[in-house]
Tab-separated table of C-alpha atoms in Angstrom:
chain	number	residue	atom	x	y	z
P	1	UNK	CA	0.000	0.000	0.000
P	2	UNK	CA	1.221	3.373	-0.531
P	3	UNK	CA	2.285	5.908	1.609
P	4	UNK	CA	-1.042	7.949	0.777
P	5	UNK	CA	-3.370	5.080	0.863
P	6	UNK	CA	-1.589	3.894	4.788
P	7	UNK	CA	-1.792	7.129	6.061
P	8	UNK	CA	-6.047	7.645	4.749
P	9	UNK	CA	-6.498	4.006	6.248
P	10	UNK	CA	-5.031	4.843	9.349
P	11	UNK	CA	-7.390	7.973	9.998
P	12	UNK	CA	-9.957	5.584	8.887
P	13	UNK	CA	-9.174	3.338	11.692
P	14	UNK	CA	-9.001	5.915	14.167
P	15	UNK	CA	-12.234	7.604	13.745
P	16	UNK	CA	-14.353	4.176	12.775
P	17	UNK	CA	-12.420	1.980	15.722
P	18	UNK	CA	-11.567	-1.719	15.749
P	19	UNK	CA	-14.672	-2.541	13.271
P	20	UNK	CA	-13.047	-0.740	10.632
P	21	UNK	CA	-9.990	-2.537	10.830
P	22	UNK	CA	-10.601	-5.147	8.309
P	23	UNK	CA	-12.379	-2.955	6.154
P	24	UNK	CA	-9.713	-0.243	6.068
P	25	UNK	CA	-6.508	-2.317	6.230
P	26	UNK	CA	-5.771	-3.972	9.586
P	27	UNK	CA	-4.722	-2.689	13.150
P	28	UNK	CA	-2.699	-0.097	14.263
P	29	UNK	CA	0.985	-0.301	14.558
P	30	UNK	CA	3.172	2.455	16.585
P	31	UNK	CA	2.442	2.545	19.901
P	32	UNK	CA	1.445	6.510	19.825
P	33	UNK	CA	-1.748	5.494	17.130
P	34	UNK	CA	-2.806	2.885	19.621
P	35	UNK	CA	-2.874	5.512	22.612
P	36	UNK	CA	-4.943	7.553	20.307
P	37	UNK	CA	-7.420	5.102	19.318
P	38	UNK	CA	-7.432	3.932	22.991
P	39	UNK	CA	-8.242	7.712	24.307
P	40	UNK	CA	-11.048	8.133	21.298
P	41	UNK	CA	-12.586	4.817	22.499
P	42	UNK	CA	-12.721	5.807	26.028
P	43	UNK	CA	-14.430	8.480	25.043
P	44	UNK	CA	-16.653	7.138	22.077
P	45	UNK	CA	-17.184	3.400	22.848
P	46	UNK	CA	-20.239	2.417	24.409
P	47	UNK	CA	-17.799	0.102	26.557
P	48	UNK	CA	-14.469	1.784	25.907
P	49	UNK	CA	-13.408	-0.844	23.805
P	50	UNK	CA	-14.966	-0.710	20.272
P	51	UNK	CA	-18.605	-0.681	19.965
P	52	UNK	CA	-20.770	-3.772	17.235
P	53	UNK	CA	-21.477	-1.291	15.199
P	54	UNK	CA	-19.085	-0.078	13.848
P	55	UNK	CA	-19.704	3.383	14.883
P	56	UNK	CA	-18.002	4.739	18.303
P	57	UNK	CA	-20.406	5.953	20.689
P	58	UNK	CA	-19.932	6.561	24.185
P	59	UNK	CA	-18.370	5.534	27.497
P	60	UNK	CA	-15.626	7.511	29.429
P	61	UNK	CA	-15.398	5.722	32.751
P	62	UNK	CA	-16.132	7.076	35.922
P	63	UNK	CA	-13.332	7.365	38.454
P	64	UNK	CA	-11.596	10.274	38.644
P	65	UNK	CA	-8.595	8.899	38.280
P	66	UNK	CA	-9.213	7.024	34.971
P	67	UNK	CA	-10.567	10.568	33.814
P	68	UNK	CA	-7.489	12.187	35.122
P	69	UNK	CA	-5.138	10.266	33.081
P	70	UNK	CA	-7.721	10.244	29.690
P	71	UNK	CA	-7.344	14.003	30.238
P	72	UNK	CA	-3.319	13.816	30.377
P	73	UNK	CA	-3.285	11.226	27.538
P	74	UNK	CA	-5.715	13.812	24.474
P	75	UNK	CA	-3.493	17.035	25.607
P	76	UNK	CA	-0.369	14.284	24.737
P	77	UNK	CA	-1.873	13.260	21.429
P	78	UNK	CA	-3.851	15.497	19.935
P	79	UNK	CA	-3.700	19.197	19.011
P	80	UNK	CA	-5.874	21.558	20.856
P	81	UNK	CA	-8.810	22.376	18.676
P	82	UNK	CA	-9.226	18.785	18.487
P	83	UNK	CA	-8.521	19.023	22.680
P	84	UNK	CA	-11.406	21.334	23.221
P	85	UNK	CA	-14.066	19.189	20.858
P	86	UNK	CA	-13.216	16.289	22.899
P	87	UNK	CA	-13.786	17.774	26.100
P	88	UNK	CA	-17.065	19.222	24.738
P	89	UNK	CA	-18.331	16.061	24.543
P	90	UNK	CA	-17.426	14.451	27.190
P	91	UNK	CA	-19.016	17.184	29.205
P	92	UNK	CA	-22.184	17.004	27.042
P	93	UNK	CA	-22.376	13.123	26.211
P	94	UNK	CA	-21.298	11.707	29.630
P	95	UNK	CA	-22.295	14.383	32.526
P	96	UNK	CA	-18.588	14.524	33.596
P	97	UNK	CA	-19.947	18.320	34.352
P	98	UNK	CA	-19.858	16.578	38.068
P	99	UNK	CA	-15.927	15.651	37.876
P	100	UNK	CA	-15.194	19.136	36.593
P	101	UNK	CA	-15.925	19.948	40.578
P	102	UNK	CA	-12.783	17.718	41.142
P	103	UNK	CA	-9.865	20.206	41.636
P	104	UNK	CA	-7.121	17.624	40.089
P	105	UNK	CA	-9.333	17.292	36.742
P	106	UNK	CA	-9.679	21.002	36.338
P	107	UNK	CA	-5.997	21.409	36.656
P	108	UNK	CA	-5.603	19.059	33.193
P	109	UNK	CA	-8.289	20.755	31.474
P	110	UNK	CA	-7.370	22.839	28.076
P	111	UNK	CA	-8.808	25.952	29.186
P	112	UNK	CA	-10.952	27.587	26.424
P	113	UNK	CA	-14.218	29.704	26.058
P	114	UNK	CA	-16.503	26.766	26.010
P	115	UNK	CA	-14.957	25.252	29.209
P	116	UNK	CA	-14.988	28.688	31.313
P	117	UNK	CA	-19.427	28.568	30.311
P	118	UNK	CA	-19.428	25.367	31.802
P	119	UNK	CA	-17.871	26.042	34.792
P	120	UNK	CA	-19.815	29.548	35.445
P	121	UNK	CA	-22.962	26.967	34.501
P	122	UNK	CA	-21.619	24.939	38.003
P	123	UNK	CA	-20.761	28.281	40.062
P	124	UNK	CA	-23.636	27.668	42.417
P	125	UNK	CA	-22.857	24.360	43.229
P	126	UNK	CA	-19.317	24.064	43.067
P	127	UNK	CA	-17.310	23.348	46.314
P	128	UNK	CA	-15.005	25.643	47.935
P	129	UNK	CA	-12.222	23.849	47.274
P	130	UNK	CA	-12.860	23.889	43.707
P	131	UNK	CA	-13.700	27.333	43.094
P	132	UNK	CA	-10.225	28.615	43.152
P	133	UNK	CA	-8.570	26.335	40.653
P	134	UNK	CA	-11.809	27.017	38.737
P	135	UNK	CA	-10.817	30.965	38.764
P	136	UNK	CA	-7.002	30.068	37.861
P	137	UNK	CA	-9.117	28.185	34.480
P	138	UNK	CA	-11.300	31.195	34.071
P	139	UNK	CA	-8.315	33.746	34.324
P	140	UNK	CA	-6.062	31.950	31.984
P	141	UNK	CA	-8.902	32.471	28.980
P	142	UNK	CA	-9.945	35.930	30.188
P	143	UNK	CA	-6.441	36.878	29.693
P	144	UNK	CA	-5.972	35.256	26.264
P	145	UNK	CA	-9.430	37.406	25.204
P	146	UNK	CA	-7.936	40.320	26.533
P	147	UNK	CA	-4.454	40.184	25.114
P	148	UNK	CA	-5.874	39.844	21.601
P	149	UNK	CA	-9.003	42.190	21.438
P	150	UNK	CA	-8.111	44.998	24.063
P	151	UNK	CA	-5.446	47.345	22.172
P	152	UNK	CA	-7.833	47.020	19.041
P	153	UNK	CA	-10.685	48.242	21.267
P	154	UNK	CA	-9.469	51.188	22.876
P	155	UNK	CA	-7.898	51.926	19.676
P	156	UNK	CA	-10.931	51.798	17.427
P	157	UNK	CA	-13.011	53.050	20.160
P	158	UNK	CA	-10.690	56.276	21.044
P	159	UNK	CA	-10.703	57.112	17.213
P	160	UNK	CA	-14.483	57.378	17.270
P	161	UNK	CA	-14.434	59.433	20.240
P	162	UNK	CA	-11.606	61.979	18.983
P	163	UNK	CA	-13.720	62.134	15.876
P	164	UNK	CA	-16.934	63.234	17.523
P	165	UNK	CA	-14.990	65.615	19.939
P	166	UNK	CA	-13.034	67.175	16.811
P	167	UNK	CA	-14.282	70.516	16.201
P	168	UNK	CA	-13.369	73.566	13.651
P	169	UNK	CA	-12.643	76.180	15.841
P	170	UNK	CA	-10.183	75.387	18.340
P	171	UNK	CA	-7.843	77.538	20.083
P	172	UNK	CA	-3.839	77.583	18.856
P	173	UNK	CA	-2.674	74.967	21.660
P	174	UNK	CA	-5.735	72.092	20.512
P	175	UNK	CA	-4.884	72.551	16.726
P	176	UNK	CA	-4.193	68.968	15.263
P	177	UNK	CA	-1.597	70.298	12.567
P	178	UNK	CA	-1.968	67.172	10.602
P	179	UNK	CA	-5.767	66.981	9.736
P	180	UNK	CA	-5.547	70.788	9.407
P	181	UNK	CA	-2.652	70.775	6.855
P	182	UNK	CA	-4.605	68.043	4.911
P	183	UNK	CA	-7.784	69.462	4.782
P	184	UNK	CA	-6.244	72.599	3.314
P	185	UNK	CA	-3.606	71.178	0.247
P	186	UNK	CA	-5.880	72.919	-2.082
P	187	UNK	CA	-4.646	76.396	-0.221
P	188	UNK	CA	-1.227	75.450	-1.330
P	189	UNK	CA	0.295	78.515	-2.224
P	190	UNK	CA	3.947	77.556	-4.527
P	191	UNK	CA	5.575	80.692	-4.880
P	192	UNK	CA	5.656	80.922	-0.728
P	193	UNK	CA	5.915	77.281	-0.440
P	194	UNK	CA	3.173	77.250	1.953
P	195	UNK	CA	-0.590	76.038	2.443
P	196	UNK	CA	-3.097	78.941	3.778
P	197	UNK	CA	-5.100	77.132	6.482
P	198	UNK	CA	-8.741	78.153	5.685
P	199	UNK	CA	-10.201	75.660	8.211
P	200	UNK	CA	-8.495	74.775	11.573
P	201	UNK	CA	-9.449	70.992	12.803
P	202	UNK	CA	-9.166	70.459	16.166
P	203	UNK	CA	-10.186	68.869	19.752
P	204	UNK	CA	-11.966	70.398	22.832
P	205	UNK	CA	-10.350	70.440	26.129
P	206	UNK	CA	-12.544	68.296	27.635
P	207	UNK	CA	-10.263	65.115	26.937
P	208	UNK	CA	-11.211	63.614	30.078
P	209	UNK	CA	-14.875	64.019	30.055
P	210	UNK	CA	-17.373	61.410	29.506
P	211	UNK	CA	-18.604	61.869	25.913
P	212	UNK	CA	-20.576	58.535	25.568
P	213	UNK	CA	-22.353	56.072	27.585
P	214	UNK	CA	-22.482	52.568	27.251
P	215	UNK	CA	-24.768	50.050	28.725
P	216	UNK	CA	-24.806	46.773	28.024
P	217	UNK	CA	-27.005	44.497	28.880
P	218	UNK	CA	-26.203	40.701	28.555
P	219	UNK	CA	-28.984	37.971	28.350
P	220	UNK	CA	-27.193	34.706	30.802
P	221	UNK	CA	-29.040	31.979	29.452
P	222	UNK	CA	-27.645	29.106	29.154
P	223	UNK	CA	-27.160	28.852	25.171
P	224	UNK	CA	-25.411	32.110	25.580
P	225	UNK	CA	-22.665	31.148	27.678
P	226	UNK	CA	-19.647	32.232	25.346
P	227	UNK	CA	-21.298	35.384	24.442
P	228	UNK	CA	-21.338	36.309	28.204
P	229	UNK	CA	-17.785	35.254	28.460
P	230	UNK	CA	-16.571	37.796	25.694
P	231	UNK	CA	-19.010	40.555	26.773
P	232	UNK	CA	-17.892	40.914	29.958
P	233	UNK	CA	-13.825	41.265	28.885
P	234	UNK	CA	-15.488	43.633	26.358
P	235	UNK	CA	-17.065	45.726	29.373
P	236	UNK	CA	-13.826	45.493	31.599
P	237	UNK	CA	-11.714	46.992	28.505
P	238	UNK	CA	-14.164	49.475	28.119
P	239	UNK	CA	-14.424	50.626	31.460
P	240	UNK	CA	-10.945	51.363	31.267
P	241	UNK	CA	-11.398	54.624	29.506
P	242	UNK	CA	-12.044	57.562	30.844
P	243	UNK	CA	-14.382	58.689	28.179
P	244	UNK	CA	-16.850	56.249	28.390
P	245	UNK	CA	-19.606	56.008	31.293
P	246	UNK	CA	-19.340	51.734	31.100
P	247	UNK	CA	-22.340	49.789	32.895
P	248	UNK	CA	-22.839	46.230	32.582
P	249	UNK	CA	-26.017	43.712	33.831
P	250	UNK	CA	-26.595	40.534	33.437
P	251	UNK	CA	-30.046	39.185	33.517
P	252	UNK	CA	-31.827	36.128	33.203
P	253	UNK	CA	-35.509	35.855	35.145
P	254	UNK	CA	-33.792	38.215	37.336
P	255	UNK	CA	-31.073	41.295	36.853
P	256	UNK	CA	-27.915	41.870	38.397
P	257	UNK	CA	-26.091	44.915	37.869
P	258	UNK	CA	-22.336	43.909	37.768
P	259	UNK	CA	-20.928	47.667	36.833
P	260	UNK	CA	-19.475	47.457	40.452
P	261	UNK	CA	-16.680	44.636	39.339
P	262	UNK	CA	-16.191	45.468	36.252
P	263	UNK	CA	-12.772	46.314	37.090
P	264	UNK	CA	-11.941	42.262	36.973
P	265	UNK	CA	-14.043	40.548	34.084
P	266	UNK	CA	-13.105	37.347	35.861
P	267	UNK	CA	-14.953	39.213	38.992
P	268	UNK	CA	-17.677	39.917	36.350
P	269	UNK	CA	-18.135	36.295	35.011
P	270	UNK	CA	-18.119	34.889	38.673
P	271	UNK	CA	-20.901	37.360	39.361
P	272	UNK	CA	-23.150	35.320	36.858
P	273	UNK	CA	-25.436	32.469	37.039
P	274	UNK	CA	-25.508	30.756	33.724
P	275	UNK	CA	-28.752	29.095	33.285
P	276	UNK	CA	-32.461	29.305	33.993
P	277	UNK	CA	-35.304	31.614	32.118
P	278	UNK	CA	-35.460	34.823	30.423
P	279	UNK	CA	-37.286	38.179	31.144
P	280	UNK	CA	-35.841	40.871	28.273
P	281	UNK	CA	-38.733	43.359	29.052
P	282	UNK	CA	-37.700	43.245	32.834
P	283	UNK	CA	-33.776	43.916	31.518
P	284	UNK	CA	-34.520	46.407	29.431
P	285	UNK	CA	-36.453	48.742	32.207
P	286	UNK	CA	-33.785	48.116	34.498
P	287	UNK	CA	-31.476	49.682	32.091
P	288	UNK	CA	-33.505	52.085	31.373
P	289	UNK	CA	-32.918	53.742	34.741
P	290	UNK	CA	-29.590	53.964	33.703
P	291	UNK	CA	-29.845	56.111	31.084
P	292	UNK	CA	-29.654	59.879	32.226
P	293	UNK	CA	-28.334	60.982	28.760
P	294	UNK	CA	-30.167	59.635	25.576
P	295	UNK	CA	-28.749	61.200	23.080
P	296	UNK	CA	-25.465	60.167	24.217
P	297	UNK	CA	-26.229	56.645	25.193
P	298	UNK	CA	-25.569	53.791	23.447
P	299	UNK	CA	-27.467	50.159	24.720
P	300	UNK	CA	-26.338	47.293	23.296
P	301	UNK	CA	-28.682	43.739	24.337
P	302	UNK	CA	-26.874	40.603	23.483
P	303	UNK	CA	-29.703	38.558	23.673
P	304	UNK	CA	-30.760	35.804	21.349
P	305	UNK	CA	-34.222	37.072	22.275
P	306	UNK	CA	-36.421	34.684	23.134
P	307	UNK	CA	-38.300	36.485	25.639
P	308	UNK	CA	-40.424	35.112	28.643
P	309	UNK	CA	-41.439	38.137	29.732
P	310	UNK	CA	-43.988	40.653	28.302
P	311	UNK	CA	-43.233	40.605	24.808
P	312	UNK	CA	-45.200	43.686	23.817
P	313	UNK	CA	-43.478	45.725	26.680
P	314	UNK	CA	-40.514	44.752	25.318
P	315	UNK	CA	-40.379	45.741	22.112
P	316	UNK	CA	-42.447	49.382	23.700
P	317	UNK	CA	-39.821	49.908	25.929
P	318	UNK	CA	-36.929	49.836	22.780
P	319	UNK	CA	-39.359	51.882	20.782
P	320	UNK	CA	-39.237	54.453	23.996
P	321	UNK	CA	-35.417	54.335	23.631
P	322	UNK	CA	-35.159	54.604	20.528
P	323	UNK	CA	-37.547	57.829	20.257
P	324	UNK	CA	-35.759	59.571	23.451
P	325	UNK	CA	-32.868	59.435	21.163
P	326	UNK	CA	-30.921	56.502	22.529
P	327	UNK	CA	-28.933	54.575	19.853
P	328	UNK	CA	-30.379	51.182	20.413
P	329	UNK	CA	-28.427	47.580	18.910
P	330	UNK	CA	-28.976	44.195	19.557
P	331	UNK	CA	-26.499	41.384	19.156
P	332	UNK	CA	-27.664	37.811	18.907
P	333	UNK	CA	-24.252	36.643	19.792
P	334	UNK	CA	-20.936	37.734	20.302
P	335	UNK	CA	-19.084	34.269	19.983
P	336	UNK	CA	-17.307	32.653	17.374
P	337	UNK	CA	-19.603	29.523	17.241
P	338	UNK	CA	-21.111	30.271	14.400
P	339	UNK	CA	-24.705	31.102	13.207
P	340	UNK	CA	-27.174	31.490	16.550
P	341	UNK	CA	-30.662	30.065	17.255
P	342	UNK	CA	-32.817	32.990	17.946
P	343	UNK	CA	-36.433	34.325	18.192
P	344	UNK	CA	-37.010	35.581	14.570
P	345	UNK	CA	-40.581	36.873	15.105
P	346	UNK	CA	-38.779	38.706	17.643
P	347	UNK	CA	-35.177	39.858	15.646
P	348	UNK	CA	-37.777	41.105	12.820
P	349	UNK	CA	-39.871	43.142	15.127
P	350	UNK	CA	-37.111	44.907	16.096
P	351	UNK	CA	-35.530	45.491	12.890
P	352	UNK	CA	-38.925	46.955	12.103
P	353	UNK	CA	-38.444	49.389	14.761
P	354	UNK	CA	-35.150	50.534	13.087
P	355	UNK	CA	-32.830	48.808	15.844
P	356	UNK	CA	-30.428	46.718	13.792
P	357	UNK	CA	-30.425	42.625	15.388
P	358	UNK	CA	-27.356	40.241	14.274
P	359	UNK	CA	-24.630	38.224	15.734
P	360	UNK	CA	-21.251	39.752	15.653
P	361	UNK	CA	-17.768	37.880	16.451
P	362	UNK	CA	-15.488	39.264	18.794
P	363	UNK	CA	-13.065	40.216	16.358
P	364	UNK	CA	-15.393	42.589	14.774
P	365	UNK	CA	-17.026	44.224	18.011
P	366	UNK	CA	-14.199	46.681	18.252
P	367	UNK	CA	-15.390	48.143	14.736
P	368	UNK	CA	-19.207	47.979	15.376
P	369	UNK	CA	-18.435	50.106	18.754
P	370	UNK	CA	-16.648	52.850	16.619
P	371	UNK	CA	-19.290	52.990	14.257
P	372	UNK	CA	-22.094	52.900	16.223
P	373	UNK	CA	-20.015	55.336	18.559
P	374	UNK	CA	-19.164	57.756	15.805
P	375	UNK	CA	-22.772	57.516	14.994
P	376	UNK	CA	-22.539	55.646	12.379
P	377	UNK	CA	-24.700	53.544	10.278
P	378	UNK	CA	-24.683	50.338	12.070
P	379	UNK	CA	-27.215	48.781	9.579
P	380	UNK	CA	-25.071	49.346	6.671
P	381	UNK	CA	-22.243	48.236	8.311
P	382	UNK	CA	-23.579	45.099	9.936
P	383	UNK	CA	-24.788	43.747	6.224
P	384	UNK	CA	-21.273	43.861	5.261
P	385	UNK	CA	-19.903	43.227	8.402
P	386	UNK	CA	-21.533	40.480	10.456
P	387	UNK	CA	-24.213	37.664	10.434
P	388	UNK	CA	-27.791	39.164	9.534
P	389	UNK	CA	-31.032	37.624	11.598
């Protein structure tokens, strides 16, 4: 057999198990393929051995210690995309939710965004002695997510602002010579070698003022667990500057205003209580009271909108927003996993109402927040941008 044909029957074998092997071209040789196939059947077998079917489908055991060492042996042989799939399931598939409350298994955990939802899913009931190698698992992804979207935020952010604070007639010390010098080329005059500055471009001295608030209100259900996990970075980072007014809730049947701890997103996500019903309408008119300045506001729901609450108040309550001037978007995720389920009676109601509904990946929030902060056309921008409902 060739070198091509070994290495396809191989990957057969591994993802088919023992069944396949006369079908595919025998057994597996090197000792590392045989761990492999011996961590996939632990996980996929209905036995942990191969299955009579032919298909793999089920069966970690249950003492910690034998998922211990399965833990040790995928982060050995297997990369960690394929790391993070595997614990997905085995957390889905086999309830081993209940050994992720063992301290030793959460120290051989691949932390990653999924991971951190299911352990904020557990807060409530998770021992003491659990909860702070849970945080060490929680920090180590917060960190990640803030190491690769902060700088982009307060940069794309701080342009908006410096934008909307430019103005045209500013004293000599608040001149921006640059944008000045550009916007007046045409006044080139050769023969002095010089450009006559028609139009000054400036900023105000109030550098340090609040120009814009933000309120963001984040729906903790449990299908939006990784949406909650980037939000709340999101918020920390943006609380950060000085000129922003940051305030972040989390709400499910209940709401729980979190602006307080915003100072630690790993405070924030430990605040919340992934899980249980939804009540939008009672989310929305808590951040209402919020809101002191409309016209400067900006209230962004990440929500995928199925609403048990009052459904007509609701969508009364955005229309109030929206007409007191308040720039209004919702966001039916802010995750990377892919298209959301979501209310679309509900996404098109809004939409109708002029408040633009999508999901949006976390790369791309940094650039929605400077449009929609530069008062922008978020509309536009999420059609060319960013999943549409």
């Amino acid at each position: 057999m060739s070198e091509v044909g070994e290495s396809r029957s191989r990957r057969w074998r591994l993802v088919l198990g023992a069944p396949a092997e006369g079908a595919h071209g025998g057994g597996l040789g090197a000792a590392d393929d045989v761990a492999m196939d011996r961590a996939l059947g632990a996980l996929y077998d209905s036995d942990g051995r191969s299955g009579n079917s032919g298909r793999r489908s089920g069966g970690l055991g249950g003492s910690a210690p034998s998922v211990a060492r399965w833990l040790g042996d995928i982060r050995n042989y297997f990369p960690s995309t394929v790391i993070e799939v595997m614990q997905r399931d085995a957390v889905e598939r086999l309830n081993l939710t209940e050994l992720l409350l063992e301290p030793e298994l959460l120290e051989a955990v691949q932390p990653d965004v999924h991971l951190v939802g299911t352990l904020l899913s557990l807060n409530r009931v998770m021992p003491e002695t659990t909860k702070a190698t849970a945080r060490t698992v929680v920090e180590k992804v917060v960190r990640e997510i803030e190491r690769r979207i902060a700088a982009r935020t307060v940069a794309a952010v701080g342009g908006a602002l410096n934008r909307a604070a430019r103005v045209s007639r500013p004293k000599l010390r608040d001149i921006d010579w640059d944008r000045t010098i550009r916007k007046n080329l045409a006044n080139y005059l050769p023969e002095h070698r010089t450009v006559v500055p028609e139009r000054l471009v400036g900023y105000g001295r109030k550098a340090q003022a609040v120009r814009r608030d933000v309120v963001l209100a984040i729906d903790q259900s449990g299908s939006m667990a990784s949406s909650v996990v980037y939000a709340s970075v999101f918020g920390a980072v943006l609380a950060t500057m000085r000129s922003l007014k940051t305030s972040l809730v989390v709400f499910d049947t209940a709401v729980v205003d979190l602006t307080e701890k915003l100072a630690d997103p790993v405070d924030v996500l430990f605040g919340t209580q992934l899980g249980g019903g939804t009540d939008i309408n009672r989310a929305i008119a808590y951040s209402q009271s919020l809101i002191t300045r409309p016209a400067d506001t900006l209230f962004v729901l990440i929500s995928d909108l199925y609403e048990g609450g009052v459904r007509a108040e609701m969508l009364r309550r955005v229309r109030a927003m929206k007409e007191a001037g308040v720039q209004v978007v919702v966001l039916l995720a802010l995750s990377d996993d892919g298209a959301p389920a979501y209310d679309r009676d509900n996404a098109t109601a809004l939409t109708a109402l002029g408040v633009p509904a999508f999901a949006c990946t976390p790369d791309r929030f940094p650039d929605l927040l400077a449009v929609a902060l530069d008062r922008g056309d978020v509309q536009t921008w999420a059609h060319t941008n960013a999943g549409r409902p």
